């Protein structure tokens, strides 16, 4: 059976909402979008590229799908992430989308935990980016195997969080490195 790996940009206080762009996710009146921008770093770029290239499938929620599908099909073809993301199978968990048009995308309908369990039998390494609601759904079912957390040296105060009090987890640290800008990149395996 394959594994599911969440790669997440997270603040010191656990926020994962809208890391890349100011208007990426304004849910709840969130005004701190784009908080990763001051911390651009080649070590971070190398690790995120590795996370993309290691996966043989992508599993994302609606909002992340819409962001990725609006960017990656026209992204620089010299970037190895572009080729990987555009060619690999993509599975989109959404209650509102009717269709998905990005190459090799499949819309998941019905019981997401059942469908994801089946996906783990077909793929060796499924990657999740963003998709906080999807993560919240999969954690209690025990379907997430690893986390690659890029922890940024900033405190936002409020916003969507990676972990909540509903699902206690025991994790084993398997790798860590610190980028030049102070971003701590840690890989945890669920025990």
JSON list of C-alpha atoms in Angstrom, two decimals:
[
{"chain": "A", "resi": 1, "resn": "UNK", "atom": "CA", "xyz": [0.00, 0.00, 0.00]},
{"chain": "A", "resi": 2, "resn": "UNK", "atom": "CA", "xyz": [1.20, 3.47, -0.87]},
{"chain": "A", "resi": 3, "resn": "UNK", "atom": "CA", "xyz": [1.61, 6.44, 1.41]},
{"chain": "A", "resi": 4, "resn": "UNK", "atom": "CA", "xyz": [0.12, 9.90, 1.59]},
{"chain": "A", "resi": 5, "resn": "UNK", "atom": "CA", "xyz": [2.50, 12.75, 2.32]},
{"chain": "A", "resi": 6, "resn": "UNK", "atom": "CA", "xyz": [1.28, 16.23, 3.26]},
{"chain": "A", "resi": 7, "resn": "UNK", "atom": "CA", "xyz": [3.66, 19.05, 2.38]},
{"chain": "A", "resi": 8, "resn": "UNK", "atom": "CA", "xyz": [2.60, 22.17, 4.24]},
{"chain": "A", "resi": 9, "resn": "UNK", "atom": "CA", "xyz": [3.84, 25.70, 4.71]},
{"chain": "A", "resi": 10, "resn": "UNK", "atom": "CA", "xyz": [3.06, 26.52, 8.36]},
{"chain": "A", "resi": 11, "resn": "UNK", "atom": "CA", "xyz": [3.65, 29.47, 10.68]},
{"chain": "A", "resi": 12, "resn": "UNK", "atom": "CA", "xyz": [5.10, 29.04, 14.15]},
{"chain": "A", "resi": 13, "resn": "UNK", "atom": "CA", "xyz": [1.57, 29.27, 15.52]},
{"chain": "A", "resi": 14, "resn": "UNK", "atom": "CA", "xyz": [0.28, 26.54, 13.20]},
{"chain": "A", "resi": 15, "resn": "UNK", "atom": "CA", "xyz": [-1.49, 28.56, 10.48]},
{"chain": "A", "resi": 16, "resn": "UNK", "atom": "CA", "xyz": [-1.44, 27.15, 6.94]},
{"chain": "A", "resi": 17, "resn": "UNK", "atom": "CA", "xyz": [-3.95, 29.52, 5.35]},
{"chain": "A", "resi": 18, "resn": "UNK", "atom": "CA", "xyz": [-2.91, 31.46, 2.21]},
{"chain": "A", "resi": 19, "resn": "UNK", "atom": "CA", "xyz": [0.87, 31.07, 2.38]},
{"chain": "A", "resi": 20, "resn": "UNK", "atom": "CA", "xyz": [1.60, 32.13, -1.19]},
{"chain": "A", "resi": 21, "resn": "UNK", "atom": "CA", "xyz": [-0.59, 35.03, -2.27]},
{"chain": "A", "resi": 22, "resn": "UNK", "atom": "CA", "xyz": [-2.37, 37.92, -0.53]},
{"chain": "A", "resi": 23, "resn": "UNK", "atom": "CA", "xyz": [-5.79, 36.99, -1.96]},
{"chain": "A", "resi": 24, "resn": "UNK", "atom": "CA", "xyz": [-5.31, 33.21, -2.02]},
{"chain": "A", "resi": 25, "resn": "UNK", "atom": "CA", "xyz": [-7.82, 32.47, 0.76]},
{"chain": "A", "resi": 26, "resn": "UNK", "atom": "CA", "xyz": [-9.76, 35.25, 2.50]},
{"chain": "A", "resi": 27, "resn": "UNK", "atom": "CA", "xyz": [-12.06, 32.87, 4.44]},
{"chain": "A", "resi": 28, "resn": "UNK", "atom": "CA", "xyz": [-12.91, 34.20, 7.86]},
{"chain": "A", "resi": 29, "resn": "UNK", "atom": "CA", "xyz": [-11.63, 37.66, 6.90]},
{"chain": "A", "resi": 30, "resn": "UNK", "atom": "CA", "xyz": [-8.03, 36.41, 6.69]},
{"chain": "A", "resi": 31, "resn": "UNK", "atom": "CA", "xyz": [-5.79, 39.34, 5.71]},
{"chain": "A", "resi": 32, "resn": "UNK", "atom": "CA", "xyz": [-2.31, 37.88, 6.12]},
{"chain": "A", "resi": 33, "resn": "UNK", "atom": "CA", "xyz": [-2.05, 35.99, 2.82]},
{"chain": "A", "resi": 34, "resn": "UNK", "atom": "CA", "xyz": [1.35, 35.69, 1.19]},
{"chain": "A", "resi": 35, "resn": "UNK", "atom": "CA", "xyz": [3.25, 35.29, 4.46]},
{"chain": "A", "resi": 36, "resn": "UNK", "atom": "CA", "xyz": [5.90, 32.99, 2.89]},
{"chain": "A", "resi": 37, "resn": "UNK", "atom": "CA", "xyz": [7.04, 35.65, 0.41]},
{"chain": "A", "resi": 38, "resn": "UNK", "atom": "CA", "xyz": [9.67, 37.37, 2.62]},
{"chain": "A", "resi": 39, "resn": "UNK", "atom": "CA", "xyz": [11.37, 33.99, 3.15]},
{"chain": "A", "resi": 40, "resn": "UNK", "atom": "CA", "xyz": [12.26, 32.98, -0.41]},
{"chain": "A", "resi": 41, "resn": "UNK", "atom": "CA", "xyz": [15.20, 30.61, -0.17]},
{"chain": "A", "resi": 42, "resn": "UNK", "atom": "CA", "xyz": [16.97, 28.09, -2.44]},
{"chain": "A", "resi": 43, "resn": "UNK", "atom": "CA", "xyz": [16.86, 25.41, 0.28]},
{"chain": "A", "resi": 44, "resn": "UNK", "atom": "CA", "xyz": [13.06, 25.79, 0.48]},
{"chain": "A", "resi": 45, "resn": "UNK", "atom": "CA", "xyz": [12.82, 25.65, -3.32]},
{"chain": "A", "resi": 46, "resn": "UNK", "atom": "CA", "xyz": [14.92, 22.47, -3.44]},
{"chain": "A", "resi": 47, "resn": "UNK", "atom": "CA", "xyz": [12.79, 20.75, -0.79]},
{"chain": "A", "resi": 48, "resn": "UNK", "atom": "CA", "xyz": [9.47, 21.72, -2.34]},
{"chain": "A", "resi": 49, "resn": "UNK", "atom": "CA", "xyz": [10.70, 20.57, -5.74]},
{"chain": "A", "resi": 50, "resn": "UNK", "atom": "CA", "xyz": [11.71, 17.24, -4.19]},
{"chain": "A", "resi": 51, "resn": "UNK", "atom": "CA", "xyz": [8.23, 16.89, -2.67]},
{"chain": "A", "resi": 52, "resn": "UNK", "atom": "CA", "xyz": [6.63, 17.41, -6.07]},
{"chain": "A", "resi": 53, "resn": "UNK", "atom": "CA", "xyz": [8.99, 15.06, -7.92]},
{"chain": "A", "resi": 54, "resn": "UNK", "atom": "CA", "xyz": [8.76, 12.25, -5.34]},
{"chain": "A", "resi": 55, "resn": "UNK", "atom": "CA", "xyz": [5.01, 11.85, -5.81]},
{"chain": "A", "resi": 56, "resn": "UNK", "atom": "CA", "xyz": [3.31, 9.71, -8.43]},
{"chain": "A", "resi": 57, "resn": "UNK", "atom": "CA", "xyz": [-0.11, 11.30, -7.76]},
{"chain": "A", "resi": 58, "resn": "UNK", "atom": "CA", "xyz": [-1.54, 14.52, -6.36]},
{"chain": "A", "resi": 59, "resn": "UNK", "atom": "CA", "xyz": [-4.56, 14.70, -4.03]},
{"chain": "A", "resi": 60, "resn": "UNK", "atom": "CA", "xyz": [-6.01, 18.16, -3.38]},
{"chain": "A", "resi": 61, "resn": "UNK", "atom": "CA", "xyz": [-9.15, 20.01, -2.37]},
{"chain": "A", "resi": 62, "resn": "UNK", "atom": "CA", "xyz": [-11.17, 22.40, -4.47]},
{"chain": "A", "resi": 63, "resn": "UNK", "atom": "CA", "xyz": [-9.44, 25.67, -3.56]},
{"chain": "A", "resi": 64, "resn": "UNK", "atom": "CA", "xyz": [-5.95, 24.22, -4.09]},
{"chain": "A", "resi": 65, "resn": "UNK", "atom": "CA", "xyz": [-7.10, 22.66, -7.36]},
{"chain": "A", "resi": 66, "resn": "UNK", "atom": "CA", "xyz": [-8.36, 26.03, -8.60]},
{"chain": "A", "resi": 67, "resn": "UNK", "atom": "CA", "xyz": [-5.07, 27.75, -7.66]},
{"chain": "A", "resi": 68, "resn": "UNK", "atom": "CA", "xyz": [-2.87, 25.03, -9.17]},
{"chain": "A", "resi": 69, "resn": "UNK", "atom": "CA", "xyz": [-4.99, 24.63, -12.33]},
{"chain": "A", "resi": 70, "resn": "UNK", "atom": "CA", "xyz": [-4.83, 28.37, -12.96]},
{"chain": "A", "resi": 71, "resn": "UNK", "atom": "CA", "xyz": [-1.02, 28.41, -12.73]},
{"chain": "A", "resi": 72, "resn": "UNK", "atom": "CA", "xyz": [0.72, 25.12, -13.59]},
{"chain": "A", "resi": 73, "resn": "UNK", "atom": "CA", "xyz": [-0.65, 24.41, -17.09]},
{"chain": "A", "resi": 74, "resn": "UNK", "atom": "CA", "xyz": [1.03, 27.61, -18.32]},
{"chain": "A", "resi": 75, "resn": "UNK", "atom": "CA", "xyz": [4.08, 27.55, -16.05]},
{"chain": "A", "resi": 76, "resn": "UNK", "atom": "CA", "xyz": [7.67, 27.45, -17.28]},
{"chain": "A", "resi": 77, "resn": "UNK", "atom": "CA", "xyz": [8.22, 24.04, -18.93]},
{"chain": "A", "resi": 78, "resn": "UNK", "atom": "CA", "xyz": [11.89, 24.17, -17.90]},
{"chain": "A", "resi": 79, "resn": "UNK", "atom": "CA", "xyz": [10.77, 23.89, -14.27]},
{"chain": "A", "resi": 80, "resn": "UNK", "atom": "CA", "xyz": [10.69, 20.14, -13.47]},
{"chain": "A", "resi": 81, "resn": "UNK", "atom": "CA", "xyz": [7.67, 20.71, -11.21]},
{"chain": "A", "resi": 82, "resn": "UNK", "atom": "CA", "xyz": [5.68, 21.92, -14.21]},
{"chain": "A", "resi": 83, "resn": "UNK", "atom": "CA", "xyz": [6.17, 18.69, -16.14]},
{"chain": "A", "resi": 84, "resn": "UNK", "atom": "CA", "xyz": [5.47, 16.53, -13.08]},
{"chain": "A", "resi": 85, "resn": "UNK", "atom": "CA", "xyz": [2.33, 18.34, -11.95]},
{"chain": "A", "resi": 86, "resn": "UNK", "atom": "CA", "xyz": [0.85, 18.60, -15.42]},
{"chain": "A", "resi": 87, "resn": "UNK", "atom": "CA", "xyz": [1.44, 14.95, -16.30]},
{"chain": "A", "resi": 88, "resn": "UNK", "atom": "CA", "xyz": [0.75, 13.06, -13.07]},
{"chain": "A", "resi": 89, "resn": "UNK", "atom": "CA", "xyz": [-2.70, 11.84, -12.00]},
{"chain": "A", "resi": 90, "resn": "UNK", "atom": "CA", "xyz": [-4.54, 14.42, -9.92]},
{"chain": "A", "resi": 91, "resn": "UNK", "atom": "CA", "xyz": [-7.48, 13.66, -7.63]},
{"chain": "A", "resi": 92, "resn": "UNK", "atom": "CA", "xyz": [-9.71, 16.51, -6.51]},
{"chain": "A", "resi": 93, "resn": "UNK", "atom": "CA", "xyz": [-11.95, 16.23, -3.46]},
{"chain": "A", "resi": 94, "resn": "UNK", "atom": "CA", "xyz": [-14.83, 18.69, -3.81]},
{"chain": "A", "resi": 95, "resn": "UNK", "atom": "CA", "xyz": [-18.49, 18.90, -2.95]},
{"chain": "A", "resi": 96, "resn": "UNK", "atom": "CA", "xyz": [-19.06, 21.88, -5.27]},
{"chain": "A", "resi": 97, "resn": "UNK", "atom": "CA", "xyz": [-17.06, 21.35, -8.47]},
{"chain": "A", "resi": 98, "resn": "UNK", "atom": "CA", "xyz": [-18.92, 19.68, -11.32]},
{"chain": "A", "resi": 99, "resn": "UNK", "atom": "CA", "xyz": [-15.92, 19.14, -13.61]},
{"chain": "A", "resi": 100, "resn": "UNK", "atom": "CA", "xyz": [-12.13, 19.30, -13.52]},
{"chain": "A", "resi": 101, "resn": "UNK", "atom": "CA", "xyz": [-10.34, 20.23, -16.72]},
{"chain": "A", "resi": 102, "resn": "UNK", "atom": "CA", "xyz": [-6.65, 20.18, -15.79]},
{"chain": "A", "resi": 103, "resn": "UNK", "atom": "CA", "xyz": [-4.88, 17.34, -17.59]},
{"chain": "A", "resi": 104, "resn": "UNK", "atom": "CA", "xyz": [-5.17, 13.94, -15.85]},
{"chain": "A", "resi": 105, "resn": "UNK", "atom": "CA", "xyz": [-7.54, 15.24, -13.15]},
{"chain": "A", "resi": 106, "resn": "UNK", "atom": "CA", "xyz": [-10.31, 13.17, -11.60]},
{"chain": "A", "resi": 107, "resn": "UNK", "atom": "CA", "xyz": [-13.08, 14.54, -9.42]},
{"chain": "A", "resi": 108, "resn": "UNK", "atom": "CA", "xyz": [-13.70, 12.46, -6.29]},
{"chain": "A", "resi": 109, "resn": "UNK", "atom": "CA", "xyz": [-17.36, 12.18, -5.32]},
{"chain": "A", "resi": 110, "resn": "UNK", "atom": "CA", "xyz": [-19.00, 10.44, -2.40]},
{"chain": "A", "resi": 111, "resn": "UNK", "atom": "CA", "xyz": [-17.08, 9.11, 0.59]},
{"chain": "A", "resi": 112, "resn": "UNK", "atom": "CA", "xyz": [-13.62, 10.64, 0.29]},
{"chain": "A", "resi": 113, "resn": "UNK", "atom": "CA", "xyz": [-12.02, 8.38, 2.89]},
{"chain": "A", "resi": 114, "resn": "UNK", "atom": "CA", "xyz": [-13.12, 5.26, 0.99]},
{"chain": "A", "resi": 115, "resn": "UNK", "atom": "CA", "xyz": [-11.86, 6.66, -2.30]},
{"chain": "A", "resi": 116, "resn": "UNK", "atom": "CA", "xyz": [-8.54, 7.74, -0.82]},
{"chain": "A", "resi": 117, "resn": "UNK", "atom": "CA", "xyz": [-8.07, 4.29, 0.70]},
{"chain": "A", "resi": 118, "resn": "UNK", "atom": "CA", "xyz": [-8.47, 2.87, -2.81]},
{"chain": "A", "resi": 119, "resn": "UNK", "atom": "CA", "xyz": [-6.03, 5.45, -4.22]},
{"chain": "A", "resi": 120, "resn": "UNK", "atom": "CA", "xyz": [-3.39, 4.32, -1.71]},
{"chain": "A", "resi": 121, "resn": "UNK", "atom": "CA", "xyz": [-3.67, 0.84, -3.21]},
{"chain": "A", "resi": 122, "resn": "UNK", "atom": "CA", "xyz": [-3.00, 2.19, -6.73]},
{"chain": "A", "resi": 123, "resn": "UNK", "atom": "CA", "xyz": [-0.20, 4.68, -6.03]},
{"chain": "A", "resi": 124, "resn": "UNK", "atom": "CA", "xyz": [3.10, 4.49, -4.17]},
{"chain": "A", "resi": 125, "resn": "UNK", "atom": "CA", "xyz": [3.35, 8.14, -3.10]},
{"chain": "A", "resi": 126, "resn": "UNK", "atom": "CA", "xyz": [0.40, 10.53, -3.07]},
{"chain": "A", "resi": 127, "resn": "UNK", "atom": "CA", "xyz": [1.15, 14.15, -2.29]},
{"chain": "A", "resi": 128, "resn": "UNK", "atom": "CA", "xyz": [-1.21, 16.66, -0.66]},
{"chain": "A", "resi": 129, "resn": "UNK", "atom": "CA", "xyz": [-0.54, 20.40, -0.81]},
{"chain": "A", "resi": 130, "resn": "UNK", "atom": "CA", "xyz": [-2.69, 22.99, 0.96]},
{"chain": "A", "resi": 131, "resn": "UNK", "atom": "CA", "xyz": [-6.16, 21.49, 1.23]},
{"chain": "A", "resi": 132, "resn": "UNK", "atom": "CA", "xyz": [-6.76, 22.09, 4.95]},
{"chain": "A", "resi": 133, "resn": "UNK", "atom": "CA", "xyz": [-10.32, 20.72, 4.90]},
{"chain": "A", "resi": 134, "resn": "UNK", "atom": "CA", "xyz": [-9.20, 17.57, 3.10]},
{"chain": "A", "resi": 135, "resn": "UNK", "atom": "CA", "xyz": [-6.43, 17.03, 5.65]},
{"chain": "A", "resi": 136, "resn": "UNK", "atom": "CA", "xyz": [-8.95, 17.46, 8.47]},
{"chain": "A", "resi": 137, "resn": "UNK", "atom": "CA", "xyz": [-11.12, 14.77, 6.87]},
{"chain": "A", "resi": 138, "resn": "UNK", "atom": "CA", "xyz": [-8.27, 12.29, 6.29]},
{"chain": "A", "resi": 139, "resn": "UNK", "atom": "CA", "xyz": [-6.45, 12.58, 9.63]},
{"chain": "A", "resi": 140, "resn": "UNK", "atom": "CA", "xyz": [-9.07, 10.86, 11.83]},
{"chain": "A", "resi": 141, "resn": "UNK", "atom": "CA", "xyz": [-9.25, 8.01, 9.29]},
{"chain": "A", "resi": 142, "resn": "UNK", "atom": "CA", "xyz": [-5.50, 7.42, 9.68]},
{"chain": "A", "resi": 143, "resn": "UNK", "atom": "CA", "xyz": [-4.87, 7.94, 5.97]},
{"chain": "A", "resi": 144, "resn": "UNK", "atom": "CA", "xyz": [-2.00, 10.44, 6.19]},
{"chain": "A", "resi": 145, "resn": "UNK", "atom": "CA", "xyz": [1.38, 8.77, 6.66]},
{"chain": "A", "resi": 146, "resn": "UNK", "atom": "CA", "xyz": [3.93, 11.60, 6.60]},
{"chain": "A", "resi": 147, "resn": "UNK", "atom": "CA", "xyz": [4.19, 15.35, 6.93]},
{"chain": "A", "resi": 148, "resn": "UNK", "atom": "CA", "xyz": [6.83, 17.57, 5.36]},
{"chain": "A", "resi": 149, "resn": "UNK", "atom": "CA", "xyz": [6.43, 20.77, 7.35]},
{"chain": "A", "resi": 150, "resn": "UNK", "atom": "CA", "xyz": [8.10, 23.96, 6.26]},
{"chain": "A", "resi": 151, "resn": "UNK", "atom": "CA", "xyz": [7.81, 26.04, 9.42]},
{"chain": "A", "resi": 152, "resn": "UNK", "atom": "CA", "xyz": [8.25, 29.76, 8.83]},
{"chain": "A", "resi": 153, "resn": "UNK", "atom": "CA", "xyz": [9.60, 32.08, 11.55]},
{"chain": "A", "resi": 154, "resn": "UNK", "atom": "CA", "xyz": [6.44, 34.16, 11.70]},
{"chain": "A", "resi": 155, "resn": "UNK", "atom": "CA", "xyz": [3.34, 34.29, 13.87]},
{"chain": "A", "resi": 156, "resn": "UNK", "atom": "CA", "xyz": [0.05, 35.19, 12.15]},
{"chain": "A", "resi": 157, "resn": "UNK", "atom": "CA", "xyz": [-2.33, 34.91, 15.10]},
{"chain": "A", "resi": 158, "resn": "UNK", "atom": "CA", "xyz": [-5.41, 33.54, 13.38]},
{"chain": "A", "resi": 159, "resn": "UNK", "atom": "CA", "xyz": [-6.36, 31.45, 10.40]},
{"chain": "A", "resi": 160, "resn": "UNK", "atom": "CA", "xyz": [-6.82, 27.87, 9.30]},
{"chain": "A", "resi": 161, "resn": "UNK", "atom": "CA", "xyz": [-4.60, 25.48, 11.19]},
{"chain": "A", "resi": 162, "resn": "UNK", "atom": "CA", "xyz": [-2.89, 22.29, 10.11]},
{"chain": "A", "resi": 163, "resn": "UNK", "atom": "CA", "xyz": [-3.81, 20.36, 13.25]},
{"chain": "A", "resi": 164, "resn": "UNK", "atom": "CA", "xyz": [-6.82, 20.65, 15.51]},
{"chain": "A", "resi": 165, "resn": "UNK", "atom": "CA", "xyz": [-7.67, 19.22, 18.91]},
{"chain": "A", "resi": 166, "resn": "UNK", "atom": "CA", "xyz": [-9.86, 16.48, 17.42]},
{"chain": "A", "resi": 167, "resn": "UNK", "atom": "CA", "xyz": [-7.09, 14.17, 16.22]},
{"chain": "A", "resi": 168, "resn": "UNK", "atom": "CA", "xyz": [-4.14, 13.51, 18.52]},
{"chain": "A", "resi": 169, "resn": "UNK", "atom": "CA", "xyz": [-1.08, 12.25, 16.65]},
{"chain": "A", "resi": 170, "resn": "UNK", "atom": "CA", "xyz": [2.20, 10.65, 17.53]},
{"chain": "A", "resi": 171, "resn": "UNK", "atom": "CA", "xyz": [4.89, 11.53, 15.02]},
{"chain": "A", "resi": 172, "resn": "UNK", "atom": "CA", "xyz": [8.51, 10.53, 14.57]},
{"chain": "A", "resi": 173, "resn": "UNK", "atom": "CA", "xyz": [10.98, 13.09, 13.23]},
{"chain": "A", "resi": 174, "resn": "UNK", "atom": "CA", "xyz": [12.88, 11.48, 10.35]},
{"chain": "A", "resi": 175, "resn": "UNK", "atom": "CA", "xyz": [14.67, 14.47, 8.83]},
{"chain": "A", "resi": 176, "resn": "UNK", "atom": "CA", "xyz": [15.21, 18.16, 9.49]},
{"chain": "A", "resi": 177, "resn": "UNK", "atom": "CA", "xyz": [17.13, 21.03, 7.97]},
{"chain": "A", "resi": 178, "resn": "UNK", "atom": "CA", "xyz": [17.10, 24.79, 8.33]},
{"chain": "A", "resi": 179, "resn": "UNK", "atom": "CA", "xyz": [17.03, 27.12, 5.36]},
{"chain": "A", "resi": 180, "resn": "UNK", "atom": "CA", "xyz": [19.11, 30.29, 5.27]},
{"chain": "A", "resi": 181, "resn": "UNK", "atom": "CA", "xyz": [16.05, 32.40, 6.03]},
{"chain": "A", "resi": 182, "resn": "UNK", "atom": "CA", "xyz": [15.21, 30.43, 9.18]},
{"chain": "A", "resi": 183, "resn": "UNK", "atom": "CA", "xyz": [12.54, 28.21, 7.68]},
{"chain": "A", "resi": 184, "resn": "UNK", "atom": "CA", "xyz": [12.78, 24.84, 9.43]},
{"chain": "A", "resi": 185, "resn": "UNK", "atom": "CA", "xyz": [11.99, 21.91, 7.12]},
{"chain": "A", "resi": 186, "resn": "UNK", "atom": "CA", "xyz": [11.03, 18.78, 9.06]},
{"chain": "A", "resi": 187, "resn": "UNK", "atom": "CA", "xyz": [9.75, 15.43, 7.91]},
{"chain": "A", "resi": 188, "resn": "UNK", "atom": "CA", "xyz": [7.59, 13.47, 10.33]},
{"chain": "A", "resi": 189, "resn": "UNK", "atom": "CA", "xyz": [6.30, 9.93, 9.98]},
{"chain": "A", "resi": 190, "resn": "UNK", "atom": "CA", "xyz": [3.10, 8.90, 11.72]},
{"chain": "A", "resi": 191, "resn": "UNK", "atom": "CA", "xyz": [3.80, 6.25, 14.37]}
]
